[in-house]
Short mmCIF file of C-alpha atoms in Angstrom, two decimals:
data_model
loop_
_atom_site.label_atom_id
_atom_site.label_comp_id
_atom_site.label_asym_id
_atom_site.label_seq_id
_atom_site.Cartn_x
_atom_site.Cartn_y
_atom_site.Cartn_z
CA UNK A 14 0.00 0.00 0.00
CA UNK A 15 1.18 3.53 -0.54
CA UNK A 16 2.06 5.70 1.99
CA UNK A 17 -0.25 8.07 0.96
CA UNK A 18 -2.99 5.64 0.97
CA UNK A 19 -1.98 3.99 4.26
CA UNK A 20 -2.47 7.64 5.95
CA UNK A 21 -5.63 8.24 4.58
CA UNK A 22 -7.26 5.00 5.43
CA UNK A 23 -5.33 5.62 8.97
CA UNK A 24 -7.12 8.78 9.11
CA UNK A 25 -10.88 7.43 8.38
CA UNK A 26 -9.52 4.84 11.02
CA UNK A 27 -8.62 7.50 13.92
CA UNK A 28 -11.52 9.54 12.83
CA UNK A 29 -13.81 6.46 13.33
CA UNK A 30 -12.69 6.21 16.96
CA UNK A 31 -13.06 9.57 17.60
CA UNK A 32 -9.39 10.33 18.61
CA UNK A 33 -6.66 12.09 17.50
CA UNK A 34 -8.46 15.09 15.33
CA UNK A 35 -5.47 17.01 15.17
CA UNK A 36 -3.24 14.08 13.80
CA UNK A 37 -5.98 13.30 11.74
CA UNK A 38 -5.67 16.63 9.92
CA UNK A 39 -2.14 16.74 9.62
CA UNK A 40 -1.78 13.17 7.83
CA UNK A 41 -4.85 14.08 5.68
CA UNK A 42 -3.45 17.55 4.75
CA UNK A 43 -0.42 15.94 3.55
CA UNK A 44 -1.94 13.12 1.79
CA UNK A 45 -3.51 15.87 -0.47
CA UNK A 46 -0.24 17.39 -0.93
CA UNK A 47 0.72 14.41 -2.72
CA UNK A 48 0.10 15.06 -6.61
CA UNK A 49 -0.02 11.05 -6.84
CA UNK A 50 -2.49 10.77 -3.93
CA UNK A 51 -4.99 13.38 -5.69
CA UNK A 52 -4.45 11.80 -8.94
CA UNK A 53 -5.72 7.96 -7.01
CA UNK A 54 -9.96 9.04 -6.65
CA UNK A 55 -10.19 6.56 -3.22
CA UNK A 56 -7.01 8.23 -1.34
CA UNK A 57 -8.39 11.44 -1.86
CA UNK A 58 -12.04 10.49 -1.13
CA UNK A 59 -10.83 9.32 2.05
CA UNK A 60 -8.64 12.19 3.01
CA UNK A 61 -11.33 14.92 2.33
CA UNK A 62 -14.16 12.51 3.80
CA UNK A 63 -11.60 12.94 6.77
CA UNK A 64 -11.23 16.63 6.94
CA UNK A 65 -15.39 16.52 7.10
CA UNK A 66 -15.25 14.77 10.22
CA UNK A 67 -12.74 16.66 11.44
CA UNK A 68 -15.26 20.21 10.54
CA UNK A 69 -12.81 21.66 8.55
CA UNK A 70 -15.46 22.73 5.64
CA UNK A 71 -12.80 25.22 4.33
CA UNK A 72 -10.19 23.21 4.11
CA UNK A 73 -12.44 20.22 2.53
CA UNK A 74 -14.17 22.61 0.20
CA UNK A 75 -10.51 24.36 -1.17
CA UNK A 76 -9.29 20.85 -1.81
CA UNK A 77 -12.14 20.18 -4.07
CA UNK A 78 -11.74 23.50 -6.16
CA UNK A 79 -7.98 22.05 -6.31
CA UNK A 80 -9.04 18.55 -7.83
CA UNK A 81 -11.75 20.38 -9.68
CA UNK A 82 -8.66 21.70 -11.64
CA UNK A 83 -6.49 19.31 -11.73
CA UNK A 84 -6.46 17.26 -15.36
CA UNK A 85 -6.91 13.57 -13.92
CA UNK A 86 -10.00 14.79 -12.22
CA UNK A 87 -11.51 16.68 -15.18
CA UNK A 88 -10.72 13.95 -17.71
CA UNK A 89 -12.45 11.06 -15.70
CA UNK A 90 -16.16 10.45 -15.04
CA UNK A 91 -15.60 8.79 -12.02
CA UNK A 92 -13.25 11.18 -10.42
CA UNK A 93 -16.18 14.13 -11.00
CA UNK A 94 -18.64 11.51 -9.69
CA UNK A 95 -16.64 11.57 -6.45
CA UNK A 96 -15.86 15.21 -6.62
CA UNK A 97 -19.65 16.01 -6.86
CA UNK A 98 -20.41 13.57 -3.98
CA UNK A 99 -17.84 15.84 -1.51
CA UNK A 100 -19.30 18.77 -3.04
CA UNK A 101 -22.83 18.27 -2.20
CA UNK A 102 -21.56 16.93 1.11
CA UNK A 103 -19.88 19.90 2.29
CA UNK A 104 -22.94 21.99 1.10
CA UNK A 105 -25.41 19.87 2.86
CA UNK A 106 -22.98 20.46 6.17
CA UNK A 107 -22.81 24.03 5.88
CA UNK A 108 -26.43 24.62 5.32
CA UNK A 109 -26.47 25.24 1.77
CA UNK A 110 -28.73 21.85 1.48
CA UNK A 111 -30.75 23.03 -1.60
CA UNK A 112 -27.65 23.19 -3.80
CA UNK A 113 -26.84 19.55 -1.38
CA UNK A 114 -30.07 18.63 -3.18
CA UNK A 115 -29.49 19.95 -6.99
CA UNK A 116 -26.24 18.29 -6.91
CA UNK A 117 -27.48 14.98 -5.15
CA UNK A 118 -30.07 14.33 -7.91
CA UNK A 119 -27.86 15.12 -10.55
CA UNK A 120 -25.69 12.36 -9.83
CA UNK A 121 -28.50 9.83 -9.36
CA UNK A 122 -29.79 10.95 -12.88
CA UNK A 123 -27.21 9.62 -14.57
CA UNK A 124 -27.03 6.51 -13.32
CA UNK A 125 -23.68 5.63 -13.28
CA UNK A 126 -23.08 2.47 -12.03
CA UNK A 127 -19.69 3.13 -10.17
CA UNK A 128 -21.42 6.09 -7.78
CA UNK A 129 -21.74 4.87 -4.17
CA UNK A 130 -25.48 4.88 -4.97
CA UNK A 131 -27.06 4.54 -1.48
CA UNK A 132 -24.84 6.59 0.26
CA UNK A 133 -25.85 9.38 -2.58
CA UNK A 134 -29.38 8.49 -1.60
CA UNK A 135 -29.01 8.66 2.08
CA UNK A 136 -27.73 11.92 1.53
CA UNK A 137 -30.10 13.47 -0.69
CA UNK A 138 -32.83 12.22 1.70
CA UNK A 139 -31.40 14.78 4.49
CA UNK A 140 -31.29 17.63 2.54
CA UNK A 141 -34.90 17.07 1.32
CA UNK A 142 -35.46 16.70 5.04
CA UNK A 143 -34.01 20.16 5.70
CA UNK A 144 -35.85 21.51 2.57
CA UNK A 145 -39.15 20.75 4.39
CA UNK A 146 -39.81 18.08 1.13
CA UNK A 147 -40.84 15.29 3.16
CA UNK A 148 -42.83 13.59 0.35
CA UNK A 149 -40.24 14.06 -2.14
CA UNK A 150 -37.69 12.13 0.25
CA UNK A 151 -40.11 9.59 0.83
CA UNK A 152 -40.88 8.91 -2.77
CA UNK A 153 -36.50 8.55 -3.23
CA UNK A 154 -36.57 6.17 -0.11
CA UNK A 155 -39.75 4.49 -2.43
CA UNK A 156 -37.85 4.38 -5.81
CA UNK A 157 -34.56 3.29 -4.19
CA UNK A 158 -36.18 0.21 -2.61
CA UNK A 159 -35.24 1.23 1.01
CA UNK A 160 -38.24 1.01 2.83
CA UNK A 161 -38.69 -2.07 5.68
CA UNK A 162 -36.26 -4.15 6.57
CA UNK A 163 -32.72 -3.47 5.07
CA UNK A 164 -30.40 -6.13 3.90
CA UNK A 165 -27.51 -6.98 6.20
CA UNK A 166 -25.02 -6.30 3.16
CA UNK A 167 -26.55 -3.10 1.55
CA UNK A 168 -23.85 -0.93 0.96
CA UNK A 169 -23.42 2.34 3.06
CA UNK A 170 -26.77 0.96 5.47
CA UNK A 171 -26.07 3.30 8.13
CA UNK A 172 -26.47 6.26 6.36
CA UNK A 173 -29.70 5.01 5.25
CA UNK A 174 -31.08 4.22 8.71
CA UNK A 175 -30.08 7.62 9.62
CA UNK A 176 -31.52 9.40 6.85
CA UNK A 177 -34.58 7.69 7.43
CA UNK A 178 -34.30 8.63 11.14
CA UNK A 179 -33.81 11.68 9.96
CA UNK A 180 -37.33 11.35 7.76
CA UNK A 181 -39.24 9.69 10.11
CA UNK A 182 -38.69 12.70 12.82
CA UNK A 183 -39.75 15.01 10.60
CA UNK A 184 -43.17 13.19 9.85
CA UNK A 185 -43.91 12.56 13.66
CA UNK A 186 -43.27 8.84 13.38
CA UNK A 187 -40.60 9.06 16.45
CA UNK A 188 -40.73 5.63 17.23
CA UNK A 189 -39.63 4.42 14.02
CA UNK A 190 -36.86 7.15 13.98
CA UNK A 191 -35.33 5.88 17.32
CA UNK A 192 -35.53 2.08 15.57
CA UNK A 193 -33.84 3.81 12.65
CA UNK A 194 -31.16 5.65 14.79
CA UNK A 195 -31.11 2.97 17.24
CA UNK A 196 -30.21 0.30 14.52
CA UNK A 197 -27.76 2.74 12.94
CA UNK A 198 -25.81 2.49 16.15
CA UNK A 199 -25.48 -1.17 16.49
CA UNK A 200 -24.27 -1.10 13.62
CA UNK A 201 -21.46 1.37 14.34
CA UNK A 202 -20.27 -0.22 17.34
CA UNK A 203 -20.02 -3.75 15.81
CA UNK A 204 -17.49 -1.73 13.07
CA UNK A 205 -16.26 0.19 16.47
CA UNK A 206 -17.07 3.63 15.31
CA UNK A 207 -17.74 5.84 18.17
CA UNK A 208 -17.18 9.47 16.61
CA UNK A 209 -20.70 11.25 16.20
CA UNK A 210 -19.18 13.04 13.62
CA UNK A 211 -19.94 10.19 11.48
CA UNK A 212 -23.37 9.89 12.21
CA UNK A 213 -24.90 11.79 15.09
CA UNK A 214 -27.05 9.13 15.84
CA UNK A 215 -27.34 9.39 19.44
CA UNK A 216 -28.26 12.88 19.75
CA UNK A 217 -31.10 12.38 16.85
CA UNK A 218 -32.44 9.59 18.79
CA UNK A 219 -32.67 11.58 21.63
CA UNK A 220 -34.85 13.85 20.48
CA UNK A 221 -37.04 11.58 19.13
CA UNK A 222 -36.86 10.21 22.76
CA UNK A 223 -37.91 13.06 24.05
CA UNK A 224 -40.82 13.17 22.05
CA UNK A 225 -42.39 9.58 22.89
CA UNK A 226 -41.27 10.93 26.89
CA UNK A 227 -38.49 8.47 27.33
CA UNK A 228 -36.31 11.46 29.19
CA UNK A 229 -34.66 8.39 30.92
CA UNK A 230 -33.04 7.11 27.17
CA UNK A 231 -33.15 10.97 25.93
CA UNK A 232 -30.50 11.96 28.44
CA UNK A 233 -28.62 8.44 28.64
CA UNK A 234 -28.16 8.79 24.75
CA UNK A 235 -27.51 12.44 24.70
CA UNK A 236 -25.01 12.52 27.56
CA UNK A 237 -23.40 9.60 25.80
CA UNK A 238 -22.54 11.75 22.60
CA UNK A 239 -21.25 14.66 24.61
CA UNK A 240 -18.68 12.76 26.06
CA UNK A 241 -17.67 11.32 22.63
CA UNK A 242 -17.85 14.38 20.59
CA UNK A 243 -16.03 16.12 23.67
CA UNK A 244 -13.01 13.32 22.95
CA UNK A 245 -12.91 14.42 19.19
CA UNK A 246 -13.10 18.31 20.21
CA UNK A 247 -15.16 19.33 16.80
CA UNK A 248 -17.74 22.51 17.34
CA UNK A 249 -20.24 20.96 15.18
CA UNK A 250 -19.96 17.67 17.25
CA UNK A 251 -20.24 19.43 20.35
CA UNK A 252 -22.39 21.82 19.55
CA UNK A 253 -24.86 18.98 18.61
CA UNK A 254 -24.39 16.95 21.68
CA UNK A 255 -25.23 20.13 23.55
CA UNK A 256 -28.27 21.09 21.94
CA UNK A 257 -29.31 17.49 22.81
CA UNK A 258 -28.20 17.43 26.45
CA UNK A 259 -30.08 20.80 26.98
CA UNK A 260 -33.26 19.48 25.79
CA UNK A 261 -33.13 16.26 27.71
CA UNK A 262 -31.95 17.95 31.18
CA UNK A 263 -35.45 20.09 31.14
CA UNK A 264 -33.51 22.03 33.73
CA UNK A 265 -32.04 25.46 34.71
CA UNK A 266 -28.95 24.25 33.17
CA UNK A 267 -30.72 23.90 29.68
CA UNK A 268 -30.79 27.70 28.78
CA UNK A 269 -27.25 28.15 29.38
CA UNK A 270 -25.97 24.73 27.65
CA UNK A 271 -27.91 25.81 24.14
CA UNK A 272 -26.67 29.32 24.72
CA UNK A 273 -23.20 27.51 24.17
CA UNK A 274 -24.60 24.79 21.75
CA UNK A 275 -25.42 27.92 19.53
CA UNK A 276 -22.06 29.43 19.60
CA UNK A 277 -20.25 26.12 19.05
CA UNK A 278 -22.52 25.54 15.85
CA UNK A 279 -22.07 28.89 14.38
CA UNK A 280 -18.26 28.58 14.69
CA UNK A 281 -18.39 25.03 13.20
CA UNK A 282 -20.62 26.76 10.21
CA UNK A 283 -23.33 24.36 11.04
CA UNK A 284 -26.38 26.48 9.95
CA UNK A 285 -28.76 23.56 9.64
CA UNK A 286 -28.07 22.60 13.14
CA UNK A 287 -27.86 26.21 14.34
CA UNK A 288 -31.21 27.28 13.00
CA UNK A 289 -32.71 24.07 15.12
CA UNK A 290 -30.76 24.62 18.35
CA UNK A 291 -31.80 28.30 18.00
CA UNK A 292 -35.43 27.44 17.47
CA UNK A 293 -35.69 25.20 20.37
CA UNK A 294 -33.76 28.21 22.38
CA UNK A 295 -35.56 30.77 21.27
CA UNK A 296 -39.20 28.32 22.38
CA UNK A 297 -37.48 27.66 26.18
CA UNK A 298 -37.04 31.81 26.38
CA UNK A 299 -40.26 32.24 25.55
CA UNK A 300 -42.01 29.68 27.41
CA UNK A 301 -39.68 30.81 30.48
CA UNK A 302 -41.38 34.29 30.28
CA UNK A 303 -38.42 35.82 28.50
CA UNK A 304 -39.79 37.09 25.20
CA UNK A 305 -37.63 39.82 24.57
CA UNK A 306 -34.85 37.05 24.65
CA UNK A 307 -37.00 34.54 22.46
CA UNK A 308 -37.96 36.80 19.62
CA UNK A 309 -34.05 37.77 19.38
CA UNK A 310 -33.17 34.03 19.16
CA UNK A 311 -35.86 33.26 16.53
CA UNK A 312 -35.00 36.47 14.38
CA UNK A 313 -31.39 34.96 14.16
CA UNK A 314 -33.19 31.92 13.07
CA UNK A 315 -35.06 33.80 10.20
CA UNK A 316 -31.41 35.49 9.26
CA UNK A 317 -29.58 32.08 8.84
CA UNK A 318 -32.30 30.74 6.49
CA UNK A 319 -32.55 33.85 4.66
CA UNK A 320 -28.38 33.69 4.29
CA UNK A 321 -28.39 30.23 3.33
CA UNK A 322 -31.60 29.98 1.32
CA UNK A 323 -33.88 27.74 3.17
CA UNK A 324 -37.38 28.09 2.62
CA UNK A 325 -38.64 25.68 4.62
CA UNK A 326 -37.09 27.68 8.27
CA UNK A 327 -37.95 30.79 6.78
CA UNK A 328 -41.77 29.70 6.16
CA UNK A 329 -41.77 27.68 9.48
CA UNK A 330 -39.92 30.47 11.93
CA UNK A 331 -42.13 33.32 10.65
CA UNK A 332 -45.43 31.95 12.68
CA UNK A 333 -43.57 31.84 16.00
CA UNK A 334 -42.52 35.26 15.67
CA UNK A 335 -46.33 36.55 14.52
CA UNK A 336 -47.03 34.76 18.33
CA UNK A 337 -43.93 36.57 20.08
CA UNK A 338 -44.57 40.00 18.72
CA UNK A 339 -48.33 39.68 19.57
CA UNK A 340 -48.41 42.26 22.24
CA UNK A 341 -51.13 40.97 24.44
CA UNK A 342 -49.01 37.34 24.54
CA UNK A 343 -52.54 36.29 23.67
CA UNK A 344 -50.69 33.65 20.60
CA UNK A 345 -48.18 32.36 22.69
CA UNK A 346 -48.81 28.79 24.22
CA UNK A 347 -49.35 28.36 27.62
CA UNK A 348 -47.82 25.72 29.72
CA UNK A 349 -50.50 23.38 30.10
CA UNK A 350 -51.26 24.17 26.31
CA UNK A 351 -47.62 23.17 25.55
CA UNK A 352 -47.61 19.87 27.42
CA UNK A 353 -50.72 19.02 25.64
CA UNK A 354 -49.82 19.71 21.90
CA UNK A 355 -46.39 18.03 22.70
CA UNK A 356 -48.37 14.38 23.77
CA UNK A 357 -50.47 15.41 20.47
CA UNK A 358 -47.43 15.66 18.58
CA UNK A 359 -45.91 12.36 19.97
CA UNK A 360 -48.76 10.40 18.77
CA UNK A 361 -51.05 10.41 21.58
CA UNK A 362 -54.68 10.16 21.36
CA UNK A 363 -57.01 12.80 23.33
CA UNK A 364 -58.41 10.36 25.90
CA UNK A 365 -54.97 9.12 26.56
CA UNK A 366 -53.69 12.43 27.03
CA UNK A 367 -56.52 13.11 29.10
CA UNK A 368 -55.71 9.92 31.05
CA UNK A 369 -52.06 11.06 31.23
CA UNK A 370 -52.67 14.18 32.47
CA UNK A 371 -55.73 14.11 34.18
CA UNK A 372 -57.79 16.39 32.85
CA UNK A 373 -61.36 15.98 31.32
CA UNK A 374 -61.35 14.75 27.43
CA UNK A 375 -63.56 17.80 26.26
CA UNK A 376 -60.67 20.22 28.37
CA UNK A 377 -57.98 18.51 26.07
CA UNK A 378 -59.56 19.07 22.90
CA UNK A 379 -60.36 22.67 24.04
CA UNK A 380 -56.85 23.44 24.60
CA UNK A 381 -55.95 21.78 21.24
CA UNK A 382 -58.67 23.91 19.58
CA UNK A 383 -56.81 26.75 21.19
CA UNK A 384 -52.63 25.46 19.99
CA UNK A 385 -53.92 24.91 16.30
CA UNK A 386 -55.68 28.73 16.74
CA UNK A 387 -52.66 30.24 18.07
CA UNK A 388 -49.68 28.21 15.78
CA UNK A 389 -52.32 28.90 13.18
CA UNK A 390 -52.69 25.49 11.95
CA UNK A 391 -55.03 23.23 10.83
CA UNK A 392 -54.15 19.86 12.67
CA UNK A 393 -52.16 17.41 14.32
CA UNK A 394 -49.50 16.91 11.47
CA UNK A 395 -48.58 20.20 11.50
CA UNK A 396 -47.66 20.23 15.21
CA UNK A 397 -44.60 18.44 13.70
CA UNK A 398 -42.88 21.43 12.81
CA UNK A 399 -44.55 23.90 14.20
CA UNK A 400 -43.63 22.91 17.74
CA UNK A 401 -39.66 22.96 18.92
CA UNK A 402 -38.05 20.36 20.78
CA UNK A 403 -38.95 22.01 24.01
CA UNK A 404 -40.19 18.74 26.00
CA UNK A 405 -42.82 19.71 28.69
#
């Protein structure tokens, strides 16, 4: 093997364990150095696949413009397969995830029968998931043949289960997300890959946790990820495992810990994650009273999808300010009127909410009446997005 080669796959292999990020970008920088490492496609997949775990978007994304020039690269269909594929990923980290998408569905049109097809797929799936384009994702998962049970030796399968984690959360199905996520992470540890920056399984599943009401596995699997991403040392990692960890404490610590989720994201240029963990901080402030401090946090929210593009958080972060800037507080939810739509949202049925929190069934479906009036929606579904992660 070539010692260019033998770093990079040592690279993926430290990066997989979650250790050594700083080694990991020094072996991967050189590798790219090498003009006979960016001339081999799979050395310098792995190197810049490396530098994405490590957060270094910059770097990542001025090693592609390199290759982009370079004349192995632009001579080769399968080198600008691969150089598409890190494009698109780097876009779909930094929040750009609509040109994530063009990109994505460019390379499944053609067909090609060398591109890493499901992992393209899994891909595309989450930036359709940050579009808001739920059906559209679906119908890919549909066309792909990647709904039910997965085969054992499907290429890439983890980044299917979390994309379809990722899918599932989004359409209020949380129990089959934490499956999804859950399954993703056996998976992991039988190939002993720890680092979230992989796949932040853990952290997904915990949300999804928290909104079925396991807080027990919420905070077991959020607190988990914190302590790994803490042992790689990326913002975006941490940042995420934060955001997580906030949500699940339900505590006075939670304000503070997605004060500093928010700045860790932002400095990792994680805008997707950022406009979520502001969203859900921007919901606590306001259901804590503060709404000076909430409307701040969710016009921040309405800046980052305005500066990356994204319809779907500009459309969904422009009701919860119409509540916030009401100036009788007469939209914003109250807390029994949040723990309701939350069970709603989670699947459960009025009399079991009732049952849950004892309250009359016709003093459930009054308050209800009263969430879809305020959010200014028409039903259950939409309590998917309308609502934050803020757990009652």
């Amino acid at each position: 093997m070539r010692p260019e080669l033998r770093a990079a796959v040592q690279s993926i292999g430290l990066a997989n364990l979650g250790v050594g990020r700083a080694v990991v970008t020094e072996q991967t920088e050189w590798v790219l150095e090498s003009d006979a490492a960016r001339s081999e496609a799979h050395c310098a997949w792995l190197a810049i696949l490396a530098l994405h775990y490590t957060g270094d978007l910059v770097s990542a994304d001025a090693q592609c413009e390199r290759l982009a020039r370079d004349p192995v690269w632009a001579g080769s269909d399968r080198h600008q397969e691969l150089l598409t594929l890190l494009r698109a990923r780097s876009s779909l980290m930094s929040g750009d995830v609509a040109r994530a998408a063009e990109l994505l569905k460019a390379l499944l049109a053609r067909r090609a029968p060398t591109l890493p097809l499901c992992l393209t797929v899994a891909w595309l799936i989450e930036a359709l998931v940050h579009l808001g384009e739920f059906d559209q994702a679906h119908q890919v998962l549909l066309e792909h043949g990647l709904v039910g049970r997965l085969g054992s030796h499907l290429p890439d399968r983890v980044h299917v289960l979390a994309a379809r984690g990722a899918l599932h959360m989004a359409a209020g199905q949380f129990r089959h997300a934490i499956d999804d996520y859950t399954a993703c992470g056996r998976i992991l540890a039988t190939l002993n890959v720890v680092n979230s920056a992989v796949v932040p399984w853990r952290s997904r599943a915990a949300l999804g946790a928290l909104a079925v009401q396991r807080y027990d596995l919420a905070l077991a699997l959020a607190e988990d990820e914190l302590i790994a991403a803490r042992k790689w040392g990326s913002a975006r990692g941490v940042g995420t495992a934060l955001h997580a960890v906030a949500m699940a404490r339900r505590d006075g610590t939670s304000p503070a810990l997605l004060e500093e989720a928010v700045q860790l994201l932002e400095l990792g240029h994680a805008r997707s994650e950022l406009m979520q963990a502001l969203y859900d901080l921007g919901m606590m402030q306001a259901e804590r009273k503060d709404v000076v401090g909430g409307r701040s946090r969710l016009e921040e929210v309405d800046e980052v999808a305005h500066a990356c593009g994204n319809a779907f958080w500009a459309r969904r972060v422009k009701p919860a300010l119409a509540r916030l800037n009401d100036p009788d507080g007469s939209r914003v939810l109250t807390r029994q009127e949040n723990k309701i739509a939350q069970l709603a949202r989670a699947g459960y049925s009025n009399r079991r909410i009732a049952e849950t929190l004892f309250l009359a069934v016709r003093t459930v479906e009054f308050h209800l009446s009263s969430v879809y009036r305020k959010l200014d929606i028409s039903g259950r579904q939409e309590l998917v997005t309308a609502l934050g992660v803020v757990a009652p």
